[in-house]
Coordinates of C-alpha atoms and ligand atoms in Angstrom, one line a residue:
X5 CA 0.0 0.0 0.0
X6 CA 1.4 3.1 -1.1
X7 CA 2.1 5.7 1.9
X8 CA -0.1 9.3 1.7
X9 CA 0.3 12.7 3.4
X10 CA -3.2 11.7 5.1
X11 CA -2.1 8.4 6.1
X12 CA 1.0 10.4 8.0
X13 CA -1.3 12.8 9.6
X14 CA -3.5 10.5 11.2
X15 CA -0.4 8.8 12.8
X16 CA 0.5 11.8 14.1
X17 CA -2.5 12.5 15.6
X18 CA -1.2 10.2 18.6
X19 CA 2.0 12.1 18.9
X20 CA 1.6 14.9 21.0
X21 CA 4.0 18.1 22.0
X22 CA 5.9 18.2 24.9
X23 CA 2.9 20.9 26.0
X24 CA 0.8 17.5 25.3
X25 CA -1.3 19.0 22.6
X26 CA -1.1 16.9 19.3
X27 CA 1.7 17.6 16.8
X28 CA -0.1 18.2 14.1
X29 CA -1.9 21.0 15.6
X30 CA 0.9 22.9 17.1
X31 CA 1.8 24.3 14.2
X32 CA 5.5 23.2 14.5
X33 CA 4.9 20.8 12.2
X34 CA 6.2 21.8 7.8
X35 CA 4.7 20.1 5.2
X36 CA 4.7 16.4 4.8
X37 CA 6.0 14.8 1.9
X38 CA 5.1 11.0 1.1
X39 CA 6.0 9.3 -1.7
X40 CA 7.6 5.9 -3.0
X41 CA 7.4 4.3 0.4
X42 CA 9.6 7.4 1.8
X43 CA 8.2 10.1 4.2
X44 CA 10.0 13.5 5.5
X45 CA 9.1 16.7 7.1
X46 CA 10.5 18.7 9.8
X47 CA 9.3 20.0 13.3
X48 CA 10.4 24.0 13.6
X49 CA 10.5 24.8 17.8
X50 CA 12.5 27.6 19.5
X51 CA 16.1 27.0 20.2
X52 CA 16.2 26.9 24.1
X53 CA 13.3 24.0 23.1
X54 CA 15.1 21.9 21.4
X55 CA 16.1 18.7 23.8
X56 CA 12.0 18.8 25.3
X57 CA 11.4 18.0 21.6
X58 CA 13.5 15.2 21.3
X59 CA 11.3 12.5 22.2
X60 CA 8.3 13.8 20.2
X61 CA 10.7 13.7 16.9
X62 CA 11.8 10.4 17.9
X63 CA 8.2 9.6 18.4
X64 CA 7.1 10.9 15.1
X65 CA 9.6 8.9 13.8
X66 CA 8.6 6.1 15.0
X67 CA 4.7 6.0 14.2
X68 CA 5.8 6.8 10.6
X69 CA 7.9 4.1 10.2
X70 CA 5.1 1.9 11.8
X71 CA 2.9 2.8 8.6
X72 CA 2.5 0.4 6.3
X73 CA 4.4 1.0 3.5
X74 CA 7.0 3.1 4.6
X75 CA 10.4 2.5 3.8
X76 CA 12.3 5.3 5.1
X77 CA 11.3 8.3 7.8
X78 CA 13.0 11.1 7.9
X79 CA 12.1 13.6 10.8
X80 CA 14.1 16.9 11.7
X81 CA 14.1 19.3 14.6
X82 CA 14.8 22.4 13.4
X83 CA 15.6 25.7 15.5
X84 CA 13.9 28.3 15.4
X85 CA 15.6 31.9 16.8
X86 CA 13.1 33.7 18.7
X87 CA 12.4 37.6 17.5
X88 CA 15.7 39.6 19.0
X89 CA 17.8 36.8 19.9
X90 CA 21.6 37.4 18.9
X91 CA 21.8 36.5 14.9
X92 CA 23.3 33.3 14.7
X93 CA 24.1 34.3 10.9
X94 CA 26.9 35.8 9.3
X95 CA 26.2 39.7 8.8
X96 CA 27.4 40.1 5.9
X97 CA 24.6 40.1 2.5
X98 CA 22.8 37.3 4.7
X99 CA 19.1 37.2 4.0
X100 CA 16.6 34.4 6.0
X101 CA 17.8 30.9 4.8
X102 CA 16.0 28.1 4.3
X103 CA 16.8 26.6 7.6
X104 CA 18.3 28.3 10.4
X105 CA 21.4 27.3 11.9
X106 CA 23.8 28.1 14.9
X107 CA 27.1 29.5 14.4
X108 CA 29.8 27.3 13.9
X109 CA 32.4 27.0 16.3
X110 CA 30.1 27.0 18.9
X111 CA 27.5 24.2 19.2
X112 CA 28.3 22.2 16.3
X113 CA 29.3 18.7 16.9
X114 CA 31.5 16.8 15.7
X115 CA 30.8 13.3 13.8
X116 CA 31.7 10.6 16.4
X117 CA 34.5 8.3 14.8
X118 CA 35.3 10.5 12.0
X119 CA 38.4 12.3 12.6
X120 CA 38.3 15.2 9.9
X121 CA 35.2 16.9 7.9
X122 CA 36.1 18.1 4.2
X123 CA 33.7 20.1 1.8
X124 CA 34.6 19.8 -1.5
X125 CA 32.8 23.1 -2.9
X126 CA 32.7 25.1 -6.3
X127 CA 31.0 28.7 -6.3
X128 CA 29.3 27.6 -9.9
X129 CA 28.0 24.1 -10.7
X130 CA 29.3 21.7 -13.7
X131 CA 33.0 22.6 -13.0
X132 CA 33.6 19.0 -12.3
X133 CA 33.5 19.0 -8.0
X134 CA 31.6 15.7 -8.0
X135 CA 34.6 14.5 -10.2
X136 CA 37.4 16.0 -8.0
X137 CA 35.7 14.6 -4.8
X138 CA 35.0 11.4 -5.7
X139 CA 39.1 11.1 -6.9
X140 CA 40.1 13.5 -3.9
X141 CA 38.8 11.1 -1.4
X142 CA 39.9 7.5 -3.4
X143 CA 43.0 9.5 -3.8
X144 CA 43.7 9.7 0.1
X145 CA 42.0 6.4 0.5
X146 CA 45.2 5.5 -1.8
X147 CA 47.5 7.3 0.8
X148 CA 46.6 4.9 3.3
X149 CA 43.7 6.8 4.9
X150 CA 40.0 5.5 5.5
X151 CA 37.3 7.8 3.6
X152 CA 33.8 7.9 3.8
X153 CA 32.4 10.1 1.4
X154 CA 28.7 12.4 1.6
X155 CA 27.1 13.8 -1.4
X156 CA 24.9 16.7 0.2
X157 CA 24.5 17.9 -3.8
X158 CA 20.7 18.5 -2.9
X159 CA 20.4 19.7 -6.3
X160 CA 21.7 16.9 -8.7
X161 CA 23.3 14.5 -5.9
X162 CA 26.0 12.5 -8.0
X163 CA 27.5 10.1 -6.1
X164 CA 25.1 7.2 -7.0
X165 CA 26.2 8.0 -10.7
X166 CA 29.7 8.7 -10.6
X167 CA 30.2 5.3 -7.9
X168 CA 27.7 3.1 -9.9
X169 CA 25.8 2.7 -7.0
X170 CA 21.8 1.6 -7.7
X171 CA 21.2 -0.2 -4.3
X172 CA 19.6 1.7 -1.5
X173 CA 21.2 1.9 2.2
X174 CA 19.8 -1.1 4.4
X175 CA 19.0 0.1 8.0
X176 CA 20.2 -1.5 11.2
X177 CA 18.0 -1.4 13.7
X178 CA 15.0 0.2 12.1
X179 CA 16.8 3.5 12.7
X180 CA 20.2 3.7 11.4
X181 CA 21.4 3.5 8.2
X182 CA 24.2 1.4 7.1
X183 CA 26.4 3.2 4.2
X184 CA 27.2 1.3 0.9
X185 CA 31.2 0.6 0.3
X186 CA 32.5 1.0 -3.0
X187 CA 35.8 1.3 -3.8
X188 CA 37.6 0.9 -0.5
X189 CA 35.4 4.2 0.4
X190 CA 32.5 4.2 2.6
X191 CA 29.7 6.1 1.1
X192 CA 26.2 8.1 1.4
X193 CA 24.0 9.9 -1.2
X194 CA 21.5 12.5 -0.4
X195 CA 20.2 10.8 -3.8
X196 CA 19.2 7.8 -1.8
X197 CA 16.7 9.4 0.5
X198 CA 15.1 12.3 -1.8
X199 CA 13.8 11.1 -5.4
X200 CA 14.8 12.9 -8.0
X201 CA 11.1 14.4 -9.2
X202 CA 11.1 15.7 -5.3
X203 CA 10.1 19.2 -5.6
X204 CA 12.9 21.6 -5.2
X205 CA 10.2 23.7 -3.2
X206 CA 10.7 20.7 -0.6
X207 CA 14.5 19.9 -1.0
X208 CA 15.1 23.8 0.3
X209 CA 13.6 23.4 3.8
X210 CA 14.1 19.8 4.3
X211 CA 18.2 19.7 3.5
X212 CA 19.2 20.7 6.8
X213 CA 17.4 17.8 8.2
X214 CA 18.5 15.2 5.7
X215 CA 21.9 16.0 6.0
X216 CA 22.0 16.0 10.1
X217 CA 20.4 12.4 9.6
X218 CA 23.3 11.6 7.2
X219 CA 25.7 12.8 9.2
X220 CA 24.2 11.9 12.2
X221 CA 22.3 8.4 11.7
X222 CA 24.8 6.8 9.3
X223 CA 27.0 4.3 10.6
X224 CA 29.8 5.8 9.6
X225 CA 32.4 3.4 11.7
X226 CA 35.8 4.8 12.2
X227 CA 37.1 7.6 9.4
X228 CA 40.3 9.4 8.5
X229 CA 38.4 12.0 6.7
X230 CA 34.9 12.1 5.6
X231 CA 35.1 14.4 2.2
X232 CA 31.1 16.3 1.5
X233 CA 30.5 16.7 -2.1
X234 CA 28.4 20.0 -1.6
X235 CA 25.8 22.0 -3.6
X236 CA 27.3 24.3 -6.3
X237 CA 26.8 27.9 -5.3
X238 CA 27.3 30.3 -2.9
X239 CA 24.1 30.7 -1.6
X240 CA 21.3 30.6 1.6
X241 CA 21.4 26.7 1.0
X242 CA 25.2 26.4 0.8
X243 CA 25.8 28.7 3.6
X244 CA 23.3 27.2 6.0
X245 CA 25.1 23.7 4.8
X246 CA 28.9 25.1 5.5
X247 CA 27.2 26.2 8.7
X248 CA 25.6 23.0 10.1
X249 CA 28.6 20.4 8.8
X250 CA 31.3 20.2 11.5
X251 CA 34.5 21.3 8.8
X252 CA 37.6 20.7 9.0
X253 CA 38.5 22.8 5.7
X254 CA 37.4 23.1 2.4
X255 CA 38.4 22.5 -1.0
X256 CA 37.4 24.9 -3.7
X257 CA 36.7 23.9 -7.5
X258 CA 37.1 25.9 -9.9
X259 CA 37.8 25.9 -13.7
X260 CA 40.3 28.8 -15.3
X261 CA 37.9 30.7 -17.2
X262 CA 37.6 34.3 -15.7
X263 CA 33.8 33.9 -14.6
X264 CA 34.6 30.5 -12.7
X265 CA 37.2 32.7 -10.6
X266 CA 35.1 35.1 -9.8
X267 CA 32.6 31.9 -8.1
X268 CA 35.4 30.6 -7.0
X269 CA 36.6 33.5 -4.6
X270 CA 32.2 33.6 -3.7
X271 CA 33.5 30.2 -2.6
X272 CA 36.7 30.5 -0.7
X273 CA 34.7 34.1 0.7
X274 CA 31.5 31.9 2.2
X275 CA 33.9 29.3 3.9
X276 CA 35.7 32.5 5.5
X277 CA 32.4 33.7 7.0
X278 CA 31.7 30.8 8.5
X279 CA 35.4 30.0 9.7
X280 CA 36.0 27.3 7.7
X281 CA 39.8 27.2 6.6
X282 CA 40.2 27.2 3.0
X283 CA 42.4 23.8 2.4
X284 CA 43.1 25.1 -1.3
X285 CA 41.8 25.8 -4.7
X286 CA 41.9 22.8 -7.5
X287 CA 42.0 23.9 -10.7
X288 CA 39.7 21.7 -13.2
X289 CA 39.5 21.2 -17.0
X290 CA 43.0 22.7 -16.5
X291 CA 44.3 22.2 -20.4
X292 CA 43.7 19.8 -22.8
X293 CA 46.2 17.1 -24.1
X294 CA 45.3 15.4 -27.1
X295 CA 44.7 12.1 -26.7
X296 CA 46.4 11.5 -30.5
X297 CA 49.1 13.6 -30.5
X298 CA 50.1 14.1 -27.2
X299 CA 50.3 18.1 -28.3
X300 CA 48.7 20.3 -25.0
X301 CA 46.1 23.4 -25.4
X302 CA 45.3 26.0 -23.0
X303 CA 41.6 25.9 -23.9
X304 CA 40.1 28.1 -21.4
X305 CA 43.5 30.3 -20.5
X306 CA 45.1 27.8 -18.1
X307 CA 46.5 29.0 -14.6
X308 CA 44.3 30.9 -13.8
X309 CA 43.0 29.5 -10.6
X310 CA 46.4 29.0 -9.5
X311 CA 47.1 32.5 -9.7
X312 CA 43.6 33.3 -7.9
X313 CA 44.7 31.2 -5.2
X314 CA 47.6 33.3 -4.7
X315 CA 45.8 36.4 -5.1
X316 CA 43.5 35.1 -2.1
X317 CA 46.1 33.6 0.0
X318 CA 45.0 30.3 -0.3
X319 CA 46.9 27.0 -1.4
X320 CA 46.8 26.2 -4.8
X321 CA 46.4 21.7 -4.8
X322 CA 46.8 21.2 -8.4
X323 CA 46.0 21.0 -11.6
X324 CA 43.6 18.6 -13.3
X325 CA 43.8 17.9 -17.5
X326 CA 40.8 18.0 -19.6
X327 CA 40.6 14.4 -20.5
X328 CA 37.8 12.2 -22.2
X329 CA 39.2 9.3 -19.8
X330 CA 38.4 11.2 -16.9
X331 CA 34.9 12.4 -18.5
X332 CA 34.1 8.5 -19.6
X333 CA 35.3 6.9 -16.7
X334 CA 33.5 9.1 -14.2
X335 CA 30.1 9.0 -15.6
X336 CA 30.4 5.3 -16.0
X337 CA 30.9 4.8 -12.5
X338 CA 34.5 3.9 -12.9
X339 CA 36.4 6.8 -11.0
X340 CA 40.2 7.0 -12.6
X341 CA 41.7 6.6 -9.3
X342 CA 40.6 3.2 -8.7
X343 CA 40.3 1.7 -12.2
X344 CA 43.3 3.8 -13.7
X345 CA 45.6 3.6 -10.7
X346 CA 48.8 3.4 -12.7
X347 CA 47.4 6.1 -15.1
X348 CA 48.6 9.5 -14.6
X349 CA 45.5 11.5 -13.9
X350 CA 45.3 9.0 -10.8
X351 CA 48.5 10.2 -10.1
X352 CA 47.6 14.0 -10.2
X353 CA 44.5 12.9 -7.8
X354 CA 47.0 11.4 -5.4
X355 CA 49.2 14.5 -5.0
X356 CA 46.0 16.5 -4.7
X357 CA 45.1 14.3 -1.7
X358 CA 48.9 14.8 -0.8
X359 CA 48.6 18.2 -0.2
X360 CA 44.7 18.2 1.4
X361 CA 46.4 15.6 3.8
X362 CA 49.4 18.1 4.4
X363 CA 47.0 21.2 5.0
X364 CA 44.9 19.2 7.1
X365 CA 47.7 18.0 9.4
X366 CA 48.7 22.2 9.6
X367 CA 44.5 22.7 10.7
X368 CA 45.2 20.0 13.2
X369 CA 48.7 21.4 14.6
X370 CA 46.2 24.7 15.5
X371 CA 48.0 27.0 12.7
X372 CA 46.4 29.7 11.3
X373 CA 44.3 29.4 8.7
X374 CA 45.4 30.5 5.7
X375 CA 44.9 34.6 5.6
X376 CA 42.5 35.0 3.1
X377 CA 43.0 38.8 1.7
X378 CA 40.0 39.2 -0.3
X379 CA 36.1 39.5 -0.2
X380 CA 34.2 38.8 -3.0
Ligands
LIG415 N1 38.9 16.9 -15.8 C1 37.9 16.6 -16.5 N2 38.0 16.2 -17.8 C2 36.9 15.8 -18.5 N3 35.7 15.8 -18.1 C3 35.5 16.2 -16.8 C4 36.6 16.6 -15.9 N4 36.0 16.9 -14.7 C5 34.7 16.7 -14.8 N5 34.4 16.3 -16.1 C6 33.0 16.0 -16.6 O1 32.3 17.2 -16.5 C7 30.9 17.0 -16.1 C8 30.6 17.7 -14.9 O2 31.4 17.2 -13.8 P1 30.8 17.0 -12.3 O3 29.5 16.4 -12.3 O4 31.9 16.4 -11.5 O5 30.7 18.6 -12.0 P2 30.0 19.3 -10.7 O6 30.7 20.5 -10.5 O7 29.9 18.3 -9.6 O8 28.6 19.5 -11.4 P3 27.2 20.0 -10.6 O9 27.4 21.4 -10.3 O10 26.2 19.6 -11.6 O11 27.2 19.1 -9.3 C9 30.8 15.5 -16.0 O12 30.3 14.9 -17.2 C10 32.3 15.0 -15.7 O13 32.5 13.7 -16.2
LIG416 MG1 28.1 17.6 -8.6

C-alpha cells in the first residue's frame, strides 16, 4: 500500500508536544512529503526548546515508520531563533535561509568516529567538483587513509552516478542506516533518501534535516576523513550547509575561465564567513592534451586558478587535465583513481590528496588558517 500525506497525519495524531497537545496541531509541524514508500518533514521549535522536543521527533519517527508501506522516515528538529535573539548568521549580504542554523564553532558537533570533515565546494555548478571529490577522497584512500564520502549535492546529488551505485542503504535497527562501500570508500548519497522528481520547493527546507540524519544516523564506523560533495553555489542553501557540517576545511573547485574565478573566490569568501579554513583551490578542465598527438592546449587560459589562489592567500592543490578518460570513466561509475591507478591523472588525484592531507595536518597542529585577503 502506497504511503499518503493523510495516512501520515492520522499517525501523528497520537504524537503529541511536549505541551501534550497533538503535533499536528501545534503548528511546528512543515509540510509532509510521502512518496515511493519514503516520508519527511520537519518540526520547527524555539532553540532553548530543542532537547524537550527530542522525544516527540523520535516519536514521530517512530509512528511513521510503523505505517505500512514506509520505507524510510525522515524527521528533523529544526531551531527556530526567537524575535531579537543574537543573529546566529553571518552579517554580511545574509538574507533568512532556508533553515536556520547556529554558528559554527560553537554548538556544532563533531561526527563521532570520523576524525576530519572536508567540503569539496565550487562557487558555480558543472565545474567537475563531484569528479574531483570522488578522486580526492579515493586519492587519500590511496594514501593509506580510511574515507567515507557524503554527497549533500541537494540539487543533482552524484555520487550514485559517478560510484555506480543503484542499491539503497539497508538500515540497522529500524533506525540507522548502514552506508554502501565501493571502492575501499564508505559512502552516502542525499540521492538515496530524496527522489529525483522531489520538488525543489521541498529539497530547500528539508536539507538541513537530511543532512543532520546523514551525518548523524549513518553508521559511519571509524574515518580518516569524511570528504562532503556540496551544492554548487554560494548561496542561503550552501551557507546554511557550511554552517551545520562540522569542517575541518574546504576544497574549492574551480575551472580557469575568468567567470569561474570570480565563483570561485564567492566560494573561498562563504567558507571565510563561517570559519571554515580554506584547504586550497583545484584547478579543473585545466588544459587539454590530445589524446592523439600528445600536443597540449590552454583551452580556457590555463593558470588561472592557480594565480587566484595566490591572489586570495589560499593553497593552490593542483591541476587537473581536460581528458575524455576522466569524463568517460567518471560518468560510467569507474572513477580514474581506482580503475586507472597506474594512469597518470590517478596520479595527479593522489598528489592532490597529498597536499589536502598536508593542509589538514597544519589545521590539526592549530596553525592559522590561511589569511584570506580578499572578499568577494
Ligand atoms: N577533468 C575533467 N576532464 C573531462 N571531463 C570532466 C573533468 N572533470 C569533470 N568532467 C566532466 O564534466 C561533467 C561535470 O562534472 P561534475 O559532475 O563532476 O561537476 P559538478 O561541478 O559536480 O557539477 P554539478 O554542479 O552539476 O554538481 C561530468 O560529465 C564530468 O565527467
Ligand atoms: Mg556535482
Amino acid at each position: 500500500m502506497a504511503v499518503t500525506k493523510e495516512h501520515v497525519l492520522a499517525a501523528l495524531e497520537g504524537v503529541e508536544s511536549p505541551q501534550g497537545m497533538p503535533l499536528a496541531r501545534t503548528g511546528a509541524l512543515s509540510e509532509v512529503v510521502a512518496g515511493d514508500g519514503k516520508v519527511f518533514f520537519s518540526i520547527t521549535v524555539d532553540a532553548a526548546d530543542v532537547k524537550a522536543w527530542e522525544p516527540v521527533r523520535k516519536r514521530a519517527e517512530e509512528v511513521v515508520r510503523a505505517l505500512p508501506g514506509v520505507r524510510s522516515a525522515l524527521v528533523a528538529l529544526t531551531a527556530e531563533r526567537k524575535a531579537g535573539a543574537p543573529s546566529a548568521r553571518p552579517p554580511q549580504g545574509a538574507r533568512p535561509g532556508p533553515a536556520r542554523g547556529a554558528p559554527r564553532g560553537e554548538s556544532i558537533q563533531g561526527v563521532p568516529g570520523v576524525e576530519a570533515i572536508i567540503a569539496v565546494a565550487s562557487g558555480k555548478g558543472g565545474v567537475g567538483k563531484s569528479t574531483t571529490a570522488v578522486n580526492l577522497a579515493l586519492g587519500l584512500g590511496a594514501l593509506g587513509l580510511k574515507v567515507g564520502i557524503l554527497d549533500a549535492d541537494i540539487y543533482g546529488p552524484s555520487l550514485p552516478k559517478l560510484l555506480a551505485i543503484k542499491e539503497r542503504p539497508q538500515t540497522i535497527g529500524g533506525t540507522r542506516l548502514k552506508p554502501i562501500m565501493r571502492y575501499g570508500l564508505t559512502v552516502m548519497s542525499i540521492g538515496f533518501l530524496i527522489d529525483e522528481e522531489t520538488p525543489m520547493i521541498w529539497r530547500g527546507p528539508m536539507v538541513i534535516s537530511a543532512l543532520t540524519q546523514m551525518l548523524r544516523e549513518v553508521e559511519w564506523g571509524t574515518l580518516d576523513v569524511m570528504v562532503v560533495d556540496m551544492p554548487p553555489g554560494t548561496g542561503d542553501a550552501q551557507l546554511t550547509m557550511a554552517q551545520q557540517v562540522p569542517l575541518k576545511g574546504a576544497v574549492i573547485v574551480s575551472t580557469p575561465q575568468d567567470l569561474a574565478l570570480i565563483d570561485a573566490r564567492r566560494g573561498v569568501s562563504m567558507f571565510k564567513r563561517v570559519n571554515v579554513p580554506v584547504l586550497g583551490v583545484v584547478e579543473n578542465m585545466s588544459y587539454f592534451l590530445c589524446p592523439s598527438c600528445g600536443t597540449r592546449s590552454d583551452i580556457f587560459g590555463h593558470g588561472g586558478a592557480r594565480r587566484e589562489a595566490e591572489r586570495l592567500g589560499v593553497p593552490f592543490l593542483g591541476e587537473v587535465p581536460l581528458h575524455m578518460a576522466i569524463r568517460e570513466k567518471s560518468d560510467a561509475g569507474l572513477p580514474v583513481v581506482a580503475t586507472e591507478p597506474d594512469g597518470p591523472h590517478a596520479q595527479i588525484y593522489r598528489d592532490i590528496a597529498g597536499k589536502v592531507r598536508e593542509q589538514l595536518k597544519g589545521v590539526n597542529a592549530g596553525r592559522a588558517a590561511p589569511k584570506i585577503v580578499i572578499e568577494a
